[in-house]
PDB file of C-alpha atoms in Angstrom:
ATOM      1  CA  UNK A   4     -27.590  32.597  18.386  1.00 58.00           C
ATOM      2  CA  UNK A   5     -30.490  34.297  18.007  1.00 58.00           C
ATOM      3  CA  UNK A   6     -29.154  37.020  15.923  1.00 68.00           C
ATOM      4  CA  UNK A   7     -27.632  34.321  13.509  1.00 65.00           C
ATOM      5  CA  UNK A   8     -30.899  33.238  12.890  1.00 67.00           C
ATOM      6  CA  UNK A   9     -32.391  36.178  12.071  1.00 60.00           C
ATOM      7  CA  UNK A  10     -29.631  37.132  10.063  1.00 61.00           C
ATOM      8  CA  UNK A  11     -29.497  33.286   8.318  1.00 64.00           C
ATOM      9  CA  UNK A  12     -34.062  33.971   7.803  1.00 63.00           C
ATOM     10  CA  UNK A  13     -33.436  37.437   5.957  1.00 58.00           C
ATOM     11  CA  UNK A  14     -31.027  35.733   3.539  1.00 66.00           C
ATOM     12  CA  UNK A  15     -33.180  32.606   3.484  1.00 73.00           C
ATOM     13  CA  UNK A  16     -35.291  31.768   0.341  1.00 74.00           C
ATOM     14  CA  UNK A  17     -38.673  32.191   2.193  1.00 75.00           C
ATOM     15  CA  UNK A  18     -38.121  35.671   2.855  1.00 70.00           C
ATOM     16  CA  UNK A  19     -37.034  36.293  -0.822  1.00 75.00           C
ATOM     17  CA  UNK A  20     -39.839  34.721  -2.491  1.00 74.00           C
ATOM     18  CA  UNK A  21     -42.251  36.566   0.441  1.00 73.00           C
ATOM     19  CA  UNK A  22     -40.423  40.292   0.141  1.00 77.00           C
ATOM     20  CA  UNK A  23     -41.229  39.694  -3.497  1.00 78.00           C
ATOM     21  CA  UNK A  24     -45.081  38.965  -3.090  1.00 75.00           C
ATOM     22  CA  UNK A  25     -45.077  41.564  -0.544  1.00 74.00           C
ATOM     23  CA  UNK A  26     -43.791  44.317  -3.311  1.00 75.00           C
ATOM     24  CA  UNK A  27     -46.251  42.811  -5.635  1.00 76.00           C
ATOM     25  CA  UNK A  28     -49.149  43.470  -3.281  1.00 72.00           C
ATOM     26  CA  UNK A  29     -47.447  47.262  -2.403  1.00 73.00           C
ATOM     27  CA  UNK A  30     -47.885  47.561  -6.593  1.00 73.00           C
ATOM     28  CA  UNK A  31     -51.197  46.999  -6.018  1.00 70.00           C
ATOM     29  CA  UNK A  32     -51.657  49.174  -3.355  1.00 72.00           C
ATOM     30  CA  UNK A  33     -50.431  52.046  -5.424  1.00 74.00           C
ATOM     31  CA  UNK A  34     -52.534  51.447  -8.756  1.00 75.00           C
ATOM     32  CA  UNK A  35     -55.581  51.126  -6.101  1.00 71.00           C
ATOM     33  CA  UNK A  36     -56.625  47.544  -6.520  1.00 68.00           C
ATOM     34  CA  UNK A  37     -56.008  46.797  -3.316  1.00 65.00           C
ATOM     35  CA  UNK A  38     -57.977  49.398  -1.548  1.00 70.00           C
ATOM     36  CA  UNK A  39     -58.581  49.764   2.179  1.00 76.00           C
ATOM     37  CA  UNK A  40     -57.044  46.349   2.775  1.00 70.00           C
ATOM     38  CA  UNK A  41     -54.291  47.045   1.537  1.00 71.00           C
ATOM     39  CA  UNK A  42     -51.940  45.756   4.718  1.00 75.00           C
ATOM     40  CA  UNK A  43     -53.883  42.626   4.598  1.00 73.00           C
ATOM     41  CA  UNK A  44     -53.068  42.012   0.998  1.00 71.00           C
ATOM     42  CA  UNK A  45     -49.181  42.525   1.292  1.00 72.00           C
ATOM     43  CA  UNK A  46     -48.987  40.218   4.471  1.00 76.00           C
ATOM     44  CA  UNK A  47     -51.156  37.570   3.082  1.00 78.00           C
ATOM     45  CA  UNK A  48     -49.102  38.138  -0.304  1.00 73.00           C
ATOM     46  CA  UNK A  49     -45.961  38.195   1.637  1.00 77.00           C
ATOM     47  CA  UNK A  50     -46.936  34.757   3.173  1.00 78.00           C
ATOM     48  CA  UNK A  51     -47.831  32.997   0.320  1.00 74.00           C
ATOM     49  CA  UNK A  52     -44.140  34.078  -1.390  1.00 73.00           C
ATOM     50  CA  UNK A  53     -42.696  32.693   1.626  1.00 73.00           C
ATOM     51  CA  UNK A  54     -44.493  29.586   1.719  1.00 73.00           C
ATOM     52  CA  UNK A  55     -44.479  28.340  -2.164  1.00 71.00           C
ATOM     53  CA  UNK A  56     -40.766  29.612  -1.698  1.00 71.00           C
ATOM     54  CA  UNK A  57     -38.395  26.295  -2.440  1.00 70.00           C
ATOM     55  CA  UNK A  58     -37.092  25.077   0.899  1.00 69.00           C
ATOM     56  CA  UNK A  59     -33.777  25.690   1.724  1.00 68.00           C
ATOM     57  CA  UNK A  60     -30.974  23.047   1.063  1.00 69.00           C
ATOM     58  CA  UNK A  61     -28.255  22.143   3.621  1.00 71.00           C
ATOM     59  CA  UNK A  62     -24.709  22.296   1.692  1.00 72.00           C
ATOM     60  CA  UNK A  63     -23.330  19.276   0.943  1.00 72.00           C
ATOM     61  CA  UNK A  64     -20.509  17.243   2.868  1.00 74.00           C
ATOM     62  CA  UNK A  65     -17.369  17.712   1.456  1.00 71.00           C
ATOM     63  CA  UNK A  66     -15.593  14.823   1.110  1.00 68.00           C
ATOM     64  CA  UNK A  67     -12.554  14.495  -0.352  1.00 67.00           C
ATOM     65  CA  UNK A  68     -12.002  13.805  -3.693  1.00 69.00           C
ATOM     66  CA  UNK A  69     -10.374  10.723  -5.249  1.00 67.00           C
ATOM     67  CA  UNK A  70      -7.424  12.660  -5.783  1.00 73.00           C
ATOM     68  CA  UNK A  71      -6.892  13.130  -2.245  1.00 77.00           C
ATOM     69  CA  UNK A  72      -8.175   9.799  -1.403  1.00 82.00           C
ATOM     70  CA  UNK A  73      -5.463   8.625  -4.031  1.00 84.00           C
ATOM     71  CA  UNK A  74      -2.684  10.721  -2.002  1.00 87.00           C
ATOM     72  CA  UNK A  75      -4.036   8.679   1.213  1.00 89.00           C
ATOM     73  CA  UNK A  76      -3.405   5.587   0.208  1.00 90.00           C
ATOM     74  CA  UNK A  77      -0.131   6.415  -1.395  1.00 91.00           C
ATOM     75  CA  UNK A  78       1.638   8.002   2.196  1.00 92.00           C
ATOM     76  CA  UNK A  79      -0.180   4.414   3.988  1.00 94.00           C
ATOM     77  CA  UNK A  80       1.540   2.379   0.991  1.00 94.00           C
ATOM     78  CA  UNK A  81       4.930   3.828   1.865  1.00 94.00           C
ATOM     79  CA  UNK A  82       4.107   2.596   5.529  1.00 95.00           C
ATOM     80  CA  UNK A  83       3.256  -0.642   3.903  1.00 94.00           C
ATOM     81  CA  UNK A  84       6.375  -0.737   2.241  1.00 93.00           C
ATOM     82  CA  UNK A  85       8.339  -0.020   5.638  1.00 94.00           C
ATOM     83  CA  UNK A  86       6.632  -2.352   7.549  1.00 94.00           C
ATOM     84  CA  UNK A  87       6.922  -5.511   4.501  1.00 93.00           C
ATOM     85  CA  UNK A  88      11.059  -4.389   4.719  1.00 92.00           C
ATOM     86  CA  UNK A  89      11.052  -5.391   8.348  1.00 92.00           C
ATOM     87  CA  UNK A  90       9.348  -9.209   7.712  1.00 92.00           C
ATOM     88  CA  UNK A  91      11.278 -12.345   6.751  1.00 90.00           C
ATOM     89  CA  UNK A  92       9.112 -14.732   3.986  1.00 91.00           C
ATOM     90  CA  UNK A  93      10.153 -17.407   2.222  1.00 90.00           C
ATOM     91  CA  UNK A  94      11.144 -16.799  -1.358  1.00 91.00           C
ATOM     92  CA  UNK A  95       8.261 -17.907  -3.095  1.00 92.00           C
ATOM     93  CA  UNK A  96       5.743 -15.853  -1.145  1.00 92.00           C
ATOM     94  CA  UNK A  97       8.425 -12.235  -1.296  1.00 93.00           C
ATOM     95  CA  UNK A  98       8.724 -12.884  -4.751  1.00 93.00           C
ATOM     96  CA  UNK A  99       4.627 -12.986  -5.005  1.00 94.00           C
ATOM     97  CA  UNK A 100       4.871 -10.315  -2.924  1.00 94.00           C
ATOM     98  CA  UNK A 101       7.237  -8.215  -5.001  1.00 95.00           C
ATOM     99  CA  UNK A 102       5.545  -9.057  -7.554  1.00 95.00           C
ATOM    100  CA  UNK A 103       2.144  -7.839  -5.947  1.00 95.00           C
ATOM    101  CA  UNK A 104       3.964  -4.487  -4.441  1.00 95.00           C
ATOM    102  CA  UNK A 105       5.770  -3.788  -8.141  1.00 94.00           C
ATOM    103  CA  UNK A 106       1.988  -3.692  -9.653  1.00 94.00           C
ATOM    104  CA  UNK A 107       0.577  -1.698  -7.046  1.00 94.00           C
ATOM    105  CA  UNK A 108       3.231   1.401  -7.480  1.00 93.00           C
ATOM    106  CA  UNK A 109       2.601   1.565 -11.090  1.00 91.00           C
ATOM    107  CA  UNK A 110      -1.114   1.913 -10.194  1.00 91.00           C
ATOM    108  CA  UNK A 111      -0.537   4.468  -7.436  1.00 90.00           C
ATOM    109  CA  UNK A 112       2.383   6.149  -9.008  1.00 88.00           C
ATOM    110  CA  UNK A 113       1.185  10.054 -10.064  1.00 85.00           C
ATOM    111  CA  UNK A 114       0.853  10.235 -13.467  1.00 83.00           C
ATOM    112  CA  UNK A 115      -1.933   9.707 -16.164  1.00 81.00           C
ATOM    113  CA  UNK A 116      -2.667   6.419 -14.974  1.00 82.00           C
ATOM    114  CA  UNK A 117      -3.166   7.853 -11.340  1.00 80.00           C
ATOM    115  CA  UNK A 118      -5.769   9.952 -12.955  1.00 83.00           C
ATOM    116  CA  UNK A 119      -7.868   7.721 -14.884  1.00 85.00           C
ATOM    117  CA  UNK A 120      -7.867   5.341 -11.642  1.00 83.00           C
ATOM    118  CA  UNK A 121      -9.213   8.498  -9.872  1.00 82.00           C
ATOM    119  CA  UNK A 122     -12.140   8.348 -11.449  1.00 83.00           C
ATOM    120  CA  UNK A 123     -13.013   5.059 -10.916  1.00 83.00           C
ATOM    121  CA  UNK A 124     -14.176   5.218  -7.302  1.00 83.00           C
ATOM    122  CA  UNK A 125     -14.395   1.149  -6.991  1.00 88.00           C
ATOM    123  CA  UNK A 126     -11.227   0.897  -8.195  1.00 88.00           C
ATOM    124  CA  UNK A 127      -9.242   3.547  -5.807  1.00 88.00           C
ATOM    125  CA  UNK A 128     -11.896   1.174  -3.073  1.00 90.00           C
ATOM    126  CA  UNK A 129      -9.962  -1.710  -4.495  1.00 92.00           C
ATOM    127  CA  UNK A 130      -6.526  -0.521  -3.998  1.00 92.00           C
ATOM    128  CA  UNK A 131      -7.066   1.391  -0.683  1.00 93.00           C
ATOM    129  CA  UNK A 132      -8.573  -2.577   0.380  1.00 95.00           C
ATOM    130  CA  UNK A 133      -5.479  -3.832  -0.481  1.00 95.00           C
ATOM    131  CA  UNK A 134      -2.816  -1.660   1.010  1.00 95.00           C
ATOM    132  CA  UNK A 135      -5.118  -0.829   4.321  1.00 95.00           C
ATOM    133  CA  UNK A 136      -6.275  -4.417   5.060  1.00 96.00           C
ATOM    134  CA  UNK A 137      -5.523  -7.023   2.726  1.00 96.00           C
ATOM    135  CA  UNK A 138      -1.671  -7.295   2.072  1.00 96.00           C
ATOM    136  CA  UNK A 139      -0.833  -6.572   6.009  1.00 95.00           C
ATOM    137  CA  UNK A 140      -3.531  -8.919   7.545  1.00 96.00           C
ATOM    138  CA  UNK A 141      -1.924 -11.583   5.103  1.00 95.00           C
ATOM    139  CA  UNK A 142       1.613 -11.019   5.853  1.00 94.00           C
ATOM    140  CA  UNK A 143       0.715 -10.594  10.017  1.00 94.00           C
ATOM    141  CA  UNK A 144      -1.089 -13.487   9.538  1.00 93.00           C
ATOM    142  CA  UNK A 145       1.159 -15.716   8.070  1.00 92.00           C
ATOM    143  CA  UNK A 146       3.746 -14.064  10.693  1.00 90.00           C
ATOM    144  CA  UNK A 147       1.898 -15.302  13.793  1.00 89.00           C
ATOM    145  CA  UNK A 148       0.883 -18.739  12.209  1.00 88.00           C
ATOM    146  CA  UNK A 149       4.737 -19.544  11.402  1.00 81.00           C
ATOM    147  CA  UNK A 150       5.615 -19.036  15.791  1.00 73.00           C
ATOM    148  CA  UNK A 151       2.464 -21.593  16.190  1.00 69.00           C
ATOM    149  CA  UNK A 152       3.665 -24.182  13.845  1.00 68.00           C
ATOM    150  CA  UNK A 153       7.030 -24.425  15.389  1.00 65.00           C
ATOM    151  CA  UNK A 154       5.368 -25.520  18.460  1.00 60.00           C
ATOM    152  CA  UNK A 155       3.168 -27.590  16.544  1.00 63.00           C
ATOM    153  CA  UNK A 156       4.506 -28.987  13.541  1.00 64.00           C
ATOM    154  CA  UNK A 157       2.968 -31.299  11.194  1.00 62.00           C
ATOM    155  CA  UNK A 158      -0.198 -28.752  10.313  1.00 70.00           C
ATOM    156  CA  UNK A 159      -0.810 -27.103   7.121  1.00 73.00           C
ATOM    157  CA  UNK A 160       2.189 -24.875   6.062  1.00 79.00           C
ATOM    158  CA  UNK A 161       1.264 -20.938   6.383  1.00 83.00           C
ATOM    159  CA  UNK A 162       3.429 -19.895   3.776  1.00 88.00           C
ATOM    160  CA  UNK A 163       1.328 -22.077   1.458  1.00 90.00           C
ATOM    161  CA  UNK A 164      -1.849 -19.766   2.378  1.00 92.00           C
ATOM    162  CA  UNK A 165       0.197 -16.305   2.420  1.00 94.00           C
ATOM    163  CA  UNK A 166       1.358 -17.749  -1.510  1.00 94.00           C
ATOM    164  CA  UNK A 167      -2.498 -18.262  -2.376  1.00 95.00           C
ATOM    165  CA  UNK A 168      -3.594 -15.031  -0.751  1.00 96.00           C
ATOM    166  CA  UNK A 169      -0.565 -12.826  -2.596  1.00 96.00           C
ATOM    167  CA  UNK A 170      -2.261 -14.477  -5.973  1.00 95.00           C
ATOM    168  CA  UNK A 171      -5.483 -13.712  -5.447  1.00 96.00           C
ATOM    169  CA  UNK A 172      -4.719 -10.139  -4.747  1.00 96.00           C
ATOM    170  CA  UNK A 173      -2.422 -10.417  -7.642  1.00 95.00           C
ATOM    171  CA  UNK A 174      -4.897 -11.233 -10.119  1.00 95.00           C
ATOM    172  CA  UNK A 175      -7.434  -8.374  -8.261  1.00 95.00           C
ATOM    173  CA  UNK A 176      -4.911  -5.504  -9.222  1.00 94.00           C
ATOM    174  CA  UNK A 177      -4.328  -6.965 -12.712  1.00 94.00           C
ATOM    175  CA  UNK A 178      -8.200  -7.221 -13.061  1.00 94.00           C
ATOM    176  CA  UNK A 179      -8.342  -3.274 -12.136  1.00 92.00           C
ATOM    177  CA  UNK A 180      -5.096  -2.814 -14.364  1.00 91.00           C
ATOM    178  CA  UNK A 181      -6.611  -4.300 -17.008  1.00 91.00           C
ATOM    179  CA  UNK A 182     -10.268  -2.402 -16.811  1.00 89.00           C
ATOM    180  CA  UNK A 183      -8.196   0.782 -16.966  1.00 87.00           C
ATOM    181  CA  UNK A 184      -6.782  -0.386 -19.822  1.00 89.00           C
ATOM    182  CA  UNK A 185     -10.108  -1.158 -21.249  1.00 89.00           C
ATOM    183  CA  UNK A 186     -11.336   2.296 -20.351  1.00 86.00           C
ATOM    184  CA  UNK A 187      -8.306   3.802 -21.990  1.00 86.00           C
ATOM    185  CA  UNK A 188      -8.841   1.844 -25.401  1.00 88.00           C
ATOM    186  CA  UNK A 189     -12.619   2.980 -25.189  1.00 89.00           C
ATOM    187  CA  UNK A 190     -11.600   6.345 -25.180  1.00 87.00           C
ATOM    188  CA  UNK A 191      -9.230   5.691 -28.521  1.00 89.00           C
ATOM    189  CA  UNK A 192     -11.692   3.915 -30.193  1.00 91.00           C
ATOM    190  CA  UNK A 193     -13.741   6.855 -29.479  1.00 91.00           C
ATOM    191  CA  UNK A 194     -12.035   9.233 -30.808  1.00 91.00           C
ATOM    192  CA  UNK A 195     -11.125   7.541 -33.819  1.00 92.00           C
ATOM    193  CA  UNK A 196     -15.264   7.155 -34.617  1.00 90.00           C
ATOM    194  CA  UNK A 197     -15.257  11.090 -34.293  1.00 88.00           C
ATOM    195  CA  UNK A 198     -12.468  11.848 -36.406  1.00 90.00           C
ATOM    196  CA  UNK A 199     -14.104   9.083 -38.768  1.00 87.00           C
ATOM    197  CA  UNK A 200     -17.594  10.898 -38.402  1.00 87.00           C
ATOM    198  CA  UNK A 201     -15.720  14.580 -38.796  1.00 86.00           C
ATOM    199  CA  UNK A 202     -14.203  13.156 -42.299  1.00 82.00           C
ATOM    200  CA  UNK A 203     -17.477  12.599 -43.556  1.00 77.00           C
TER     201      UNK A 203
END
């Protein structure tokens, strides 16, 4: 441990910026304007280096990109997908839902579009929201609260809230479709003003 640290200070900034004050002052030993102090004037050299040295900066966490974040939330879709197979809905809610789950896979399938959404870090947020937490807590949901209204009929339909929720998330992905779109047609229009501009 010790060692490391010893090791880690000779490589550190510090004793770079105070080795080179240090050989400054051992210049000025030689050309005699140091004189008989000379040892004083390399370690007090040597000490200022080390001290106006810039401090040394931990490395950064690496997290993963949105790439890889993109590849996450792809493998839990699939699970998603596996798990939505296995649940009976009424037809108006699984066709919201196919609907919904037909809109996500364009977003998340790889491809050009997979890359523009990468670098939209709200937007990956947005999908991995709805494939992590949103779409299952609204289908489990709905799930549970169908077994209590059969022993309570009369109450306010579940499939009627599963329907609302599978819209709302609807028009979420088609807002995040359509600001890649947006981004996209920035990008043309972009282009177009430099070839324009080049012409000139």
């Amino acid at each position: 441990m010790a060692t490391s640290r010893f090791v880690g200070y000779l490589e550190s900034r510090k004793n770079i910026g105070g080795s080179a004050a240090g050989l400054a002052g051992l210049v000025l030993t030689f050309t005699g304007v140091a004189g008989p102090y000379w040892p004083v004037v390399v370690v007090g050299l040597y000490g200022v280096g080390a001290l106006i040295a810039p401090p040394e900066r931990p490395p950064l966490p690496d997290f993963p990109d949105p790439s890889a974040q993109l590849d996450a939330v792809r493998g839990d879709f699939e699970r998603l997908g596996a798990y939505l197979a296995e649940v009976d809905l009424p037809p108006a809610a699984a066709g919201r839902l196919s609907e919904l789950t037909g809109l996500l896979t364009a977003l998340l399938e790889p491809g050009w579009v997979a890359e523009i959404l990468a670098q939209d870090s709200e937007g990956v947020h947005t999908l991995s929201r709805a494939v992590r937490q949103d779409v299952p807590e609204a289908v489990d949901t709905f799930v549970r609260m169908r077994w209590w209204t059969r022993l309570a009929p009369g109450q306010d339909p579940p499939e009627r809230h599963l329907e609302r929720q599978l819209t709302l998330l609807q028009e979420e992905a088609e807002q995040l479709a359509g600001a890649l779109r947006e981004t996209e047609a920035r990008r043309q229009e972009a282009h177009t003003r430099y070839l324009e501009d080049r012409a000139q």
